[in-house]
PDB file of C-alpha atoms in Angstrom:
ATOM      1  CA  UNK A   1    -123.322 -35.747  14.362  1.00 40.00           C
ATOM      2  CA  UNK A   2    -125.659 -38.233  12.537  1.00 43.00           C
ATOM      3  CA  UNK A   3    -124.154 -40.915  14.589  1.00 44.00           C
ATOM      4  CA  UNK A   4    -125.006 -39.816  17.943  1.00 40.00           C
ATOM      5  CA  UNK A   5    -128.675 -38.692  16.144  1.00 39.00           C
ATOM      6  CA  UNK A   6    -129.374 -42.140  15.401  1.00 46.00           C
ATOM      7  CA  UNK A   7    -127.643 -43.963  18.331  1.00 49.00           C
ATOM      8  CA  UNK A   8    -131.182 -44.126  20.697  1.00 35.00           C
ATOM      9  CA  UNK A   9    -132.841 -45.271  17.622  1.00 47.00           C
ATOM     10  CA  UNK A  10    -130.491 -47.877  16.664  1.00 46.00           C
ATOM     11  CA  UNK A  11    -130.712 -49.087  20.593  1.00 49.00           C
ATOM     12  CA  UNK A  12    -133.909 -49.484  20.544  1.00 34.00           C
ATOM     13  CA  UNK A  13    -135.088 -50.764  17.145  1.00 46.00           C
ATOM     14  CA  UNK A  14    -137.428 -53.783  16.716  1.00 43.00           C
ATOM     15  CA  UNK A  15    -137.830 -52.724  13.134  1.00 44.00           C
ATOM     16  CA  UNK A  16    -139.051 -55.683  10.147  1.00 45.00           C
ATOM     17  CA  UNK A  17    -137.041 -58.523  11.514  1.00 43.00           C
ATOM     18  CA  UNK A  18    -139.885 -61.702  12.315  1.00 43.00           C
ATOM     19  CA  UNK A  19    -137.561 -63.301  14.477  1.00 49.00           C
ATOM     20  CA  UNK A  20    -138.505 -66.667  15.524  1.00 53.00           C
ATOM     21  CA  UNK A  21    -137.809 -68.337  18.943  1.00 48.00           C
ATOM     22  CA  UNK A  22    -133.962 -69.080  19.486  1.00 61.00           C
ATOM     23  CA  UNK A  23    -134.355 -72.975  20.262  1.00 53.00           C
ATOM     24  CA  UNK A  24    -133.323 -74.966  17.052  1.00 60.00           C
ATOM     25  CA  UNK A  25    -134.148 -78.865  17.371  1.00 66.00           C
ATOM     26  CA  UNK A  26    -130.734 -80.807  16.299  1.00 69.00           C
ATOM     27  CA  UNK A  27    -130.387 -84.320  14.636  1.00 77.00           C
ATOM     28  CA  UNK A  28    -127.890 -87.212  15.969  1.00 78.00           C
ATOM     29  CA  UNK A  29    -124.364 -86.132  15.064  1.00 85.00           C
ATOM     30  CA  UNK A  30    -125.564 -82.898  14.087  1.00 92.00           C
ATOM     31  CA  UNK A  31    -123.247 -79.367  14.751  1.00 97.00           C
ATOM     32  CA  UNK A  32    -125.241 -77.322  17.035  1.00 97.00           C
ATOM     33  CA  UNK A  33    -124.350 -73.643  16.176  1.00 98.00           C
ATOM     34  CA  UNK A  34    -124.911 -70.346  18.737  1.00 98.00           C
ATOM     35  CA  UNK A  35    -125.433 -67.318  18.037  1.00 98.00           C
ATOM     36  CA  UNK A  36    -124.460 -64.568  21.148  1.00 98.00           C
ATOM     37  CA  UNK A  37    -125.003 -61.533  18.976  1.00 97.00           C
ATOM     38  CA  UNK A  38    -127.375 -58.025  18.403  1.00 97.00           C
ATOM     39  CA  UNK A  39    -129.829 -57.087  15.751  1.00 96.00           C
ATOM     40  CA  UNK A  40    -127.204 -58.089  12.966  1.00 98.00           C
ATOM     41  CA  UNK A  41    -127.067 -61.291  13.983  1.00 98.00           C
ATOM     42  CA  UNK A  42    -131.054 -61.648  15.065  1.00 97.00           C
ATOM     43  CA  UNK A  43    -131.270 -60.633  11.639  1.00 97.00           C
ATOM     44  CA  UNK A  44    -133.475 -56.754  11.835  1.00 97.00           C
ATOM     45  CA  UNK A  45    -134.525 -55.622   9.188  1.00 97.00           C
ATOM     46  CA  UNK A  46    -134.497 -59.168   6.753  1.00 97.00           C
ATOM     47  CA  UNK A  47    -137.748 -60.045   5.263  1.00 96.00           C
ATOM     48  CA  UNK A  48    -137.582 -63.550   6.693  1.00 96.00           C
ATOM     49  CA  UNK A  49    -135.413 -64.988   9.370  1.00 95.00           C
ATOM     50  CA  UNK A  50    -134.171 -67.770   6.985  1.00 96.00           C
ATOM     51  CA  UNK A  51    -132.728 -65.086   5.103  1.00 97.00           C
ATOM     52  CA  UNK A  52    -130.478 -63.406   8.244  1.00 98.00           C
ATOM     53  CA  UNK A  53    -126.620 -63.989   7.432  1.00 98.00           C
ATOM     54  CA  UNK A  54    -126.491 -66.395  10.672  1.00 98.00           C
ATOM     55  CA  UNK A  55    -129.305 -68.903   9.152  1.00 98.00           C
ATOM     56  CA  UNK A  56    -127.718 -68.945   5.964  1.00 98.00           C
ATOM     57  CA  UNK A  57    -124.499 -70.332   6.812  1.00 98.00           C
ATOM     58  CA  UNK A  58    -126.678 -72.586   8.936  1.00 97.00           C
ATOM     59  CA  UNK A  59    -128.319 -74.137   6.086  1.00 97.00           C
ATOM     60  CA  UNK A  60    -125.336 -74.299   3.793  1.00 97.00           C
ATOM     61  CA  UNK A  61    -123.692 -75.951   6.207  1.00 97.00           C
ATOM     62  CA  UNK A  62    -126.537 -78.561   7.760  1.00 97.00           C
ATOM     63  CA  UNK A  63    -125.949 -77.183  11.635  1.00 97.00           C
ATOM     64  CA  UNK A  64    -128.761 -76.401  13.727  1.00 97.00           C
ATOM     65  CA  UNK A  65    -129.284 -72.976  14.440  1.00 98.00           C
ATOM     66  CA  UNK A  66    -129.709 -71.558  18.347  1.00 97.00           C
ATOM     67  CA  UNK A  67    -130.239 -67.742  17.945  1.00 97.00           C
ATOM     68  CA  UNK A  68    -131.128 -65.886  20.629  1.00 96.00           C
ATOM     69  CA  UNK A  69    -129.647 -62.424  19.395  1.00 96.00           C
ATOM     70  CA  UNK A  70    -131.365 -59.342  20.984  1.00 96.00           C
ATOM     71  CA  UNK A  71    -132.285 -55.691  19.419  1.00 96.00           C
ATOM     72  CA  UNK A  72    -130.147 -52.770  20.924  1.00 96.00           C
ATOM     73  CA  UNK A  73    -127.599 -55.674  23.043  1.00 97.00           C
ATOM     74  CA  UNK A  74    -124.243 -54.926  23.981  1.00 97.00           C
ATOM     75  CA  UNK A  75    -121.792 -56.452  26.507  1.00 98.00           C
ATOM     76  CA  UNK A  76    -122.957 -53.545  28.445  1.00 97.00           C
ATOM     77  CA  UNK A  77    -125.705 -51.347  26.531  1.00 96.00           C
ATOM     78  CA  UNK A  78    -129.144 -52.566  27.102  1.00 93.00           C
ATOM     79  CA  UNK A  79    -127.979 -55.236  28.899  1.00 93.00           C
ATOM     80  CA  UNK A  80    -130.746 -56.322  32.057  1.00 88.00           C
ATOM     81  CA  UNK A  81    -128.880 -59.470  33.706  1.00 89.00           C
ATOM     82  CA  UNK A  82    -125.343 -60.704  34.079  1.00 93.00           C
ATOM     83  CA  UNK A  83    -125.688 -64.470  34.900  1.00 91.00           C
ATOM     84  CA  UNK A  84    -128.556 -66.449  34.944  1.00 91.00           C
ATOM     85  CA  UNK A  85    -131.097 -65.307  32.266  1.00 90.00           C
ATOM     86  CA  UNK A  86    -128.860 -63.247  30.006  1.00 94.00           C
ATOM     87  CA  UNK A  87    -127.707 -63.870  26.810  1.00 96.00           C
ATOM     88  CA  UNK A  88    -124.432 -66.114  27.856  1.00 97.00           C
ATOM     89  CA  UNK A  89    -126.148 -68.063  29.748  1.00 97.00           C
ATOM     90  CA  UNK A  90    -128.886 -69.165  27.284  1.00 96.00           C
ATOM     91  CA  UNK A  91    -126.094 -70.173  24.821  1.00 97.00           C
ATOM     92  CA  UNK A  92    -124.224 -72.190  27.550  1.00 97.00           C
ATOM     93  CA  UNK A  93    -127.878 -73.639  28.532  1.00 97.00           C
ATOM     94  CA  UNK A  94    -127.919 -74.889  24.704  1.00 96.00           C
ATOM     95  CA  UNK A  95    -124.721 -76.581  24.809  1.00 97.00           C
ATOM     96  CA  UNK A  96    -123.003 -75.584  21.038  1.00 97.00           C
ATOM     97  CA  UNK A  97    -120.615 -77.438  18.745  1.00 98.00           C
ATOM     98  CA  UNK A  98    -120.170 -73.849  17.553  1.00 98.00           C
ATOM     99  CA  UNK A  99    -120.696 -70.338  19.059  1.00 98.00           C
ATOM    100  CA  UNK A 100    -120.227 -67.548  17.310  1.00 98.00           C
ATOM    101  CA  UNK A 101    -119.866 -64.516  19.350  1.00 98.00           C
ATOM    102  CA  UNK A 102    -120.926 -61.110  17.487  1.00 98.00           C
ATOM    103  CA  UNK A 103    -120.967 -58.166  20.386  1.00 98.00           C
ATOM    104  CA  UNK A 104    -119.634 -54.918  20.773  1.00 98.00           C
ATOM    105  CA  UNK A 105    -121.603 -52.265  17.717  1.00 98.00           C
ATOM    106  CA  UNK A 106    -124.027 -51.176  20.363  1.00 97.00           C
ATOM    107  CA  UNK A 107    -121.391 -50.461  22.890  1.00 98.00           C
ATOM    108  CA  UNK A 108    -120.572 -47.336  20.984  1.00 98.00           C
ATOM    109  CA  UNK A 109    -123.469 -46.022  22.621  1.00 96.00           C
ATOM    110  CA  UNK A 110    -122.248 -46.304  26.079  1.00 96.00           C
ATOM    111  CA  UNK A 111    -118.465 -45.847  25.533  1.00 97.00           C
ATOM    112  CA  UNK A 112    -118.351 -41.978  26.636  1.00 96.00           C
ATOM    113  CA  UNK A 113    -119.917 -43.194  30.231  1.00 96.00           C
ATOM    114  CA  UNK A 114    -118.954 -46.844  30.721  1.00 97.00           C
ATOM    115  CA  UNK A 115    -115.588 -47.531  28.745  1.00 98.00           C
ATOM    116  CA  UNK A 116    -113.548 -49.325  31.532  1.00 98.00           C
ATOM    117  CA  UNK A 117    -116.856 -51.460  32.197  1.00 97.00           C
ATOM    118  CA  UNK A 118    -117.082 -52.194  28.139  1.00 98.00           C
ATOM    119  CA  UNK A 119    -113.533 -53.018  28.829  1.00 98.00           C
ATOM    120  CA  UNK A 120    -114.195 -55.713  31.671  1.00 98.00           C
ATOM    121  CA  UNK A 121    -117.176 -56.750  30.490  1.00 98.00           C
ATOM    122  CA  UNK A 122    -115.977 -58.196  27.289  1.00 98.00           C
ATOM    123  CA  UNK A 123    -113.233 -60.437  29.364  1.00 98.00           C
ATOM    124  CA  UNK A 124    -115.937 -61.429  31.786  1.00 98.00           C
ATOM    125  CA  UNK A 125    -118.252 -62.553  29.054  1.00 98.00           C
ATOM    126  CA  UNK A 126    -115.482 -64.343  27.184  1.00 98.00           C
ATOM    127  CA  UNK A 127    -113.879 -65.922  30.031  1.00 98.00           C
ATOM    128  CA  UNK A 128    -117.190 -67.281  31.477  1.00 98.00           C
ATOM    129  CA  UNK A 129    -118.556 -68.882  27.767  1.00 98.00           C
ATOM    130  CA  UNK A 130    -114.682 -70.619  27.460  1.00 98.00           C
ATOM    131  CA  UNK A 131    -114.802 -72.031  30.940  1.00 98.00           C
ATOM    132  CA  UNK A 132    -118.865 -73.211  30.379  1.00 98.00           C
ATOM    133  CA  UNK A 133    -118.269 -74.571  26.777  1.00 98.00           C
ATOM    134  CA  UNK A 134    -114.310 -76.026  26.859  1.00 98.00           C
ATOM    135  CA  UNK A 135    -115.165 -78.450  24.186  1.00 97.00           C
ATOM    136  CA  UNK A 136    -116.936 -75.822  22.036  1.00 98.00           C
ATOM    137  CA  UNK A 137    -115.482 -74.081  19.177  1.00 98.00           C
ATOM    138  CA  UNK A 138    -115.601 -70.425  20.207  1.00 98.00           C
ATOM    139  CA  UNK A 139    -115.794 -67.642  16.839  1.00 98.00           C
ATOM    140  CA  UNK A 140    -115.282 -64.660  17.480  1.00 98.00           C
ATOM    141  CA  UNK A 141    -116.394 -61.974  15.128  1.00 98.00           C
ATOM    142  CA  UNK A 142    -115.073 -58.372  14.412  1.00 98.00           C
ATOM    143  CA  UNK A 143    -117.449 -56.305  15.568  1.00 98.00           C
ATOM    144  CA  UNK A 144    -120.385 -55.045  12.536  1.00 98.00           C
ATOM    145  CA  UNK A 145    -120.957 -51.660  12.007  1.00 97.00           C
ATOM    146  CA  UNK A 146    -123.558 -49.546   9.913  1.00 94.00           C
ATOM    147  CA  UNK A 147    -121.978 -46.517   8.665  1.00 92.00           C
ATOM    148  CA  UNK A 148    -118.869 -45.296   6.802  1.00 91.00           C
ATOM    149  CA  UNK A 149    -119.058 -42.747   9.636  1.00 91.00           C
ATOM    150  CA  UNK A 150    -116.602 -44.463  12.532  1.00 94.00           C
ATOM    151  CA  UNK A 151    -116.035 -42.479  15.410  1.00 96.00           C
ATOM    152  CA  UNK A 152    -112.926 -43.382  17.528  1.00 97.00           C
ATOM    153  CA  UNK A 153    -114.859 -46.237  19.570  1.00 98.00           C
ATOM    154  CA  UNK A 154    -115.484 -48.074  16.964  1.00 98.00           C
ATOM    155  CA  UNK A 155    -111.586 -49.446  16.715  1.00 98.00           C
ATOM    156  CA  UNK A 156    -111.070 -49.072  20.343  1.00 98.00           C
ATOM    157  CA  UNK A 157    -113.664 -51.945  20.908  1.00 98.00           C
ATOM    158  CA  UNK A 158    -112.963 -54.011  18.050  1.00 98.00           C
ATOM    159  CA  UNK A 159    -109.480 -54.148  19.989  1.00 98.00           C
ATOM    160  CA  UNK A 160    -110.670 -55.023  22.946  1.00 98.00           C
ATOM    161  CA  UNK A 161    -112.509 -57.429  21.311  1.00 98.00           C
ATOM    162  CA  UNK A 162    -109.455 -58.977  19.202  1.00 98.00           C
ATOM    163  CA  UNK A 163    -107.699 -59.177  22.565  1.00 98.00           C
ATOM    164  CA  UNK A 164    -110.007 -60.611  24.623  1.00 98.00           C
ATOM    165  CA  UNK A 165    -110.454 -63.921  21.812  1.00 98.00           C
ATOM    166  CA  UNK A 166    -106.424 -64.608  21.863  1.00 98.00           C
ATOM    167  CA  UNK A 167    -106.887 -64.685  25.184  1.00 98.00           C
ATOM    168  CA  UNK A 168    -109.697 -67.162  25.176  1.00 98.00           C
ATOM    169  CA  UNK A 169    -107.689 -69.063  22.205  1.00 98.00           C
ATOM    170  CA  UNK A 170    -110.771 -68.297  20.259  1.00 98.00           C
ATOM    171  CA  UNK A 171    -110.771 -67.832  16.706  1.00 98.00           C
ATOM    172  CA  UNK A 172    -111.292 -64.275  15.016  1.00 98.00           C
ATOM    173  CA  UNK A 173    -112.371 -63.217  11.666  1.00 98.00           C
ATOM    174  CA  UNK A 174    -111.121 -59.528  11.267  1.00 98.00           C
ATOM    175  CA  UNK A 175    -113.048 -57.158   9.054  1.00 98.00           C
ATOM    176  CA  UNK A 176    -116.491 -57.377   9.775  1.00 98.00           C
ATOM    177  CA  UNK A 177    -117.165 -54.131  10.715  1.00 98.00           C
ATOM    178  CA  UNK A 178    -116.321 -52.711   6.948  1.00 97.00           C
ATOM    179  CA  UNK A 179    -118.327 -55.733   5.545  1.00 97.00           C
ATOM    180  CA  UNK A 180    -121.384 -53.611   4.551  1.00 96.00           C
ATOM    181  CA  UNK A 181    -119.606 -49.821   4.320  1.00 95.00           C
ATOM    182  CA  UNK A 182    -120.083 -47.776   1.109  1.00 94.00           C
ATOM    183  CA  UNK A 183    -123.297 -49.800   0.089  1.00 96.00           C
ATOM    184  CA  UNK A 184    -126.264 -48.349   1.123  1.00 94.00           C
ATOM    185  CA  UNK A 185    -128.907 -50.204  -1.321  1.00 96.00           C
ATOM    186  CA  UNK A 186    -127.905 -53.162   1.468  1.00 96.00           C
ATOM    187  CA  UNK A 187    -129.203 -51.275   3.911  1.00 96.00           C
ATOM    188  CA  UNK A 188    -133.184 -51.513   5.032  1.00 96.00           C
ATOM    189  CA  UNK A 189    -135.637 -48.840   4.923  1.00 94.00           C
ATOM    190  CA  UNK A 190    -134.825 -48.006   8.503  1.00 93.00           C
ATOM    191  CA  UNK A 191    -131.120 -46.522   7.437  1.00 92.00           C
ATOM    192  CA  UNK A 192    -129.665 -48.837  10.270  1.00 94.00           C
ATOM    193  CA  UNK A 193    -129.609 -52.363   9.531  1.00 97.00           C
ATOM    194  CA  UNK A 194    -129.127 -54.847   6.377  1.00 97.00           C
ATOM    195  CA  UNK A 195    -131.940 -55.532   3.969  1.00 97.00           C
ATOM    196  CA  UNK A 196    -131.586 -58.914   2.488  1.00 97.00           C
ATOM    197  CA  UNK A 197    -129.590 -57.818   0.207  1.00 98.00           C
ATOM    198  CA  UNK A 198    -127.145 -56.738   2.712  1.00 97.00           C
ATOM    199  CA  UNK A 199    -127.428 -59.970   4.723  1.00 98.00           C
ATOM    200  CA  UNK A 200    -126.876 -62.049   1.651  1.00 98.00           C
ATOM    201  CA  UNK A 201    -123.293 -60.334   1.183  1.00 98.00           C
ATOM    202  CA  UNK A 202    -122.397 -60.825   5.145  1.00 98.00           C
ATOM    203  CA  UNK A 203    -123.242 -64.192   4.221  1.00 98.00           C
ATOM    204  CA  UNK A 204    -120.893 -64.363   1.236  1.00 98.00           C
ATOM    205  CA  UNK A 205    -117.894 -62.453   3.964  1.00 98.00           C
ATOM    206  CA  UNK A 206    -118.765 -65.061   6.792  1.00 98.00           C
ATOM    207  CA  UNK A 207    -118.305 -68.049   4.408  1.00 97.00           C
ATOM    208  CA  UNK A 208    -115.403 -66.908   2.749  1.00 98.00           C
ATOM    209  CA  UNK A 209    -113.749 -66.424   6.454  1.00 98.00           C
ATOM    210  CA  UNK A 210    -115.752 -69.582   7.563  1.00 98.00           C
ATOM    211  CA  UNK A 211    -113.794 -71.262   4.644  1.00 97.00           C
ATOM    212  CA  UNK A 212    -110.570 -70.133   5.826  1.00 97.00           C
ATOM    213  CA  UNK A 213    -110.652 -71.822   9.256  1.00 97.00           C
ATOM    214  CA  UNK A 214    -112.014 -75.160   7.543  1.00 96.00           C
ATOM    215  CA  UNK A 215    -115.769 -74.989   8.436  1.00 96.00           C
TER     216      UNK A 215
END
């Protein structure tokens, strides 16, 4: 299946994304937004980071951006620390207004061996940011995904996912992971992630929803 052809290479991609360091300098009184997300929200395969759905709705919305999004991350897949060092923890370290949370599309490439650990992981990870960042705004995003091709992972994660915000009392915008299906001139010469084209429209989905909850 093309799917399970591509999933090393979509693990492992560093492909046409210039990403620059995570650390965004904030203002007085300004919202300090996080980012814990993969390649869709590091922005791979955009022509500039500016143009990455994530610093858009930055910019639209005068919040200071802390990004530190990795290629290939999932709550489980590719993941080399749990605690200090990893992802969480730099986006505690920065101390958000904001965070966005925008896991889980790379976890379809460990689900055959490490469901129940997908499964645990994703409470551990949201418990842990909720109890760091109380004051924080926690967003939690339907997991993205890159083809109309959706094996049976793909909703058994996004529930996991759906579950583990209520629990938090995080907010969730459903519907993410259809945001880009059926368009591939979004899609970047790699096949596998957004061109800026692509990110433009996630931009256009994540205000719309952004709208909704009165951000």
């Amino acid at each position: 299946m093309r799917f399970f052809a591509l999933a090393a290479v979509l693990v492992l991609a560093g492909c046409a994304a210039p990403a620059p360091g995570p650390t965004a300098t904030s203002s007085p009184g300004q919202t300090r937004a996080a980012f814990y997300g993969d390649s869709y929200t590091l922005g791979t395969g955009a022509s500039d980071p500016s143009l990455r759905w994530s610093s858009i709705i930055c910019a639209e919305r005068g919040w200071a951006e802390f990004n530190p999004s990795v290629n290939g991350l999932g709550f489980v897949n590719n993941r080399g620390a749990y605690g200090d060092g990893d992802e969480p923890s730099q986006v505690i370290a920065a101390d958000p207004d904001i965070l966005f949370i925008t896991m889980g599309l790379n976890d379809n490439f460990s689900y055959a061996r490490a469901a129940e650990k997908i499964k645990a992981q994703i409470t551990d990870d949201f418990t842990r940011l909720k109890a760091a960042l109380p004051d924080a705004r926690i967003i939690v995003v339907e997991p993205f995904w890159y083809t109309d091709e959706r094996p049976a992972s793909v909703e058994v994660i996004i529930g996991w996912v759906e579950d583990a915000a209520a629990a938090i009392g995080a907010d969730y915008i459903p519907g993410a992971s259809h945001w880009i299906e059926g368009h591939p001139e979004w899609m970047a010469s790699d096949g596998l992630h957004p061109n800026d084209e692509g990110y433009a429209h996630m931009a256009v989905e994540m205000d719309s929803a952004l709208e909704k909850l009165g951000l």
